[in-house]
Amino acid sequence: MVMEAPLSRRGSSKAPRPPVSGPVPTVSTAVSTEIPWTRIDLDLYEVSRGGYIVGYVEVVGAVFVALAGARYDRAVEVSQHVTFHAAVDVLVRRVL
């Protein structure tokens, strides 16, 4: 079984709004979303936070390996996960 993480793509700057049955508010209540990862190779993703690279997610078989560090050649493995989003979440929430 081959598992592949989702492709990198630009996300919408606005979250989807639920249907409104009453008057439409004039103030935007949409939350800005940011996709913190970019696909840089077939099985390698770069993860950033606030414009800075915080780590990488490497796909190894059916496991997603979270590597912390700004440079891939010096990044250190911090965890392994069954889902891609869990590996990204560890790197984004990690305190430097």
PDB file of C-alpha atoms in Angstrom, residues 36-41 43-48 52-59 64-79 81 84 87-88 90-92:
ATOM      1  CA  PRO A  36       2.073  25.842   6.294  1.00  0.00           C
ATOM      2  CA  TRP A  37       3.633  23.275   3.932  1.00  0.00           C
ATOM      3  CA  THR A  38       5.047  23.164   0.417  1.00  0.00           C
ATOM      4  CA  ARG A  39       5.851  20.043  -1.597  1.00  0.00           C
ATOM      5  CA  ILE A  40       9.513  20.222  -2.629  1.00  0.00           C
ATOM      6  CA  ASP A  41      10.082  16.640  -3.791  1.00  0.00           C
ATOM      7  CA  ASP A  43       8.261  12.411  -0.795  1.00  0.00           C
ATOM      8  CA  LEU A  44       9.434  15.577   0.982  1.00  0.00           C
ATOM      9  CA  TYR A  45       7.499  18.600   2.274  1.00  0.00           C
ATOM     10  CA  GLU A  46       8.826  21.852   3.734  1.00  0.00           C
ATOM     11  CA  VAL A  47       6.900  23.228   6.732  1.00  0.00           C
ATOM     12  CA  SER A  48       6.984  26.914   7.658  1.00  0.00           C
ATOM     13  CA  TYR A  52      10.358  30.824   8.477  1.00  0.00           C
ATOM     14  CA  ILE A  53      11.116  27.177   7.760  1.00  0.00           C
ATOM     15  CA  VAL A  54      10.576  25.120  10.919  1.00  0.00           C
ATOM     16  CA  GLY A  55      11.029  21.633   9.525  1.00  0.00           C
ATOM     17  CA  TYR A  56      10.268  18.972   6.970  1.00  0.00           C
ATOM     18  CA  VAL A  57       7.928  16.018   6.619  1.00  0.00           C
ATOM     19  CA  GLU A  58       9.399  13.025   4.843  1.00  0.00           C
ATOM     20  CA  VAL A  59       7.156  10.236   3.554  1.00  0.00           C
ATOM     21  CA  PHE A  64       5.228  10.483   7.911  1.00  0.00           C
ATOM     22  CA  VAL A  65       8.472  11.501   9.648  1.00  0.00           C
ATOM     23  CA  ALA A  66       8.625  15.006  11.186  1.00  0.00           C
ATOM     24  CA  LEU A  67      12.100  16.563  10.970  1.00  0.00           C
ATOM     25  CA  ALA A  68      12.741  19.797  12.897  1.00  0.00           C
ATOM     26  CA  GLY A  69      15.213  22.344  11.568  1.00  0.00           C
ATOM     27  CA  ALA A  70      15.563  25.056   8.939  1.00  0.00           C
ATOM     28  CA  ARG A  71      17.967  23.040   6.776  1.00  0.00           C
ATOM     29  CA  TYR A  72      17.044  19.578   5.539  1.00  0.00           C
ATOM     30  CA  ASP A  73      20.610  18.270   5.753  1.00  0.00           C
ATOM     31  CA  ARG A  74      20.726  19.187   9.465  1.00  0.00           C
ATOM     32  CA  ALA A  75      17.118  18.550  10.457  1.00  0.00           C
ATOM     33  CA  VAL A  76      16.533  16.189  13.388  1.00  0.00           C
ATOM     34  CA  GLU A  77      13.727  13.617  13.595  1.00  0.00           C
ATOM     35  CA  VAL A  78      11.264  14.571  16.319  1.00  0.00           C
ATOM     36  CA  SER A  79       8.381  12.156  15.676  1.00  0.00           C
ATOM     37  CA  HIS A  81       2.988   9.731  12.490  1.00  0.00           C
ATOM     38  CA  PHE A  84       0.473  13.778   7.187  1.00  0.00           C
ATOM     39  CA  ALA A  87       3.317  15.424  11.381  1.00  0.00           C
ATOM     40  CA  VAL A  88       2.817  18.979  10.097  1.00  0.00           C
ATOM     41  CA  VAL A  90       3.875  18.782  15.466  1.00  0.00           C
ATOM     42  CA  LEU A  91       6.301  21.014  13.564  1.00  0.00           C
ATOM     43  CA  VAL A  92       4.023  24.067  13.448  1.00  0.00           C
TER      44      VAL A  92
END
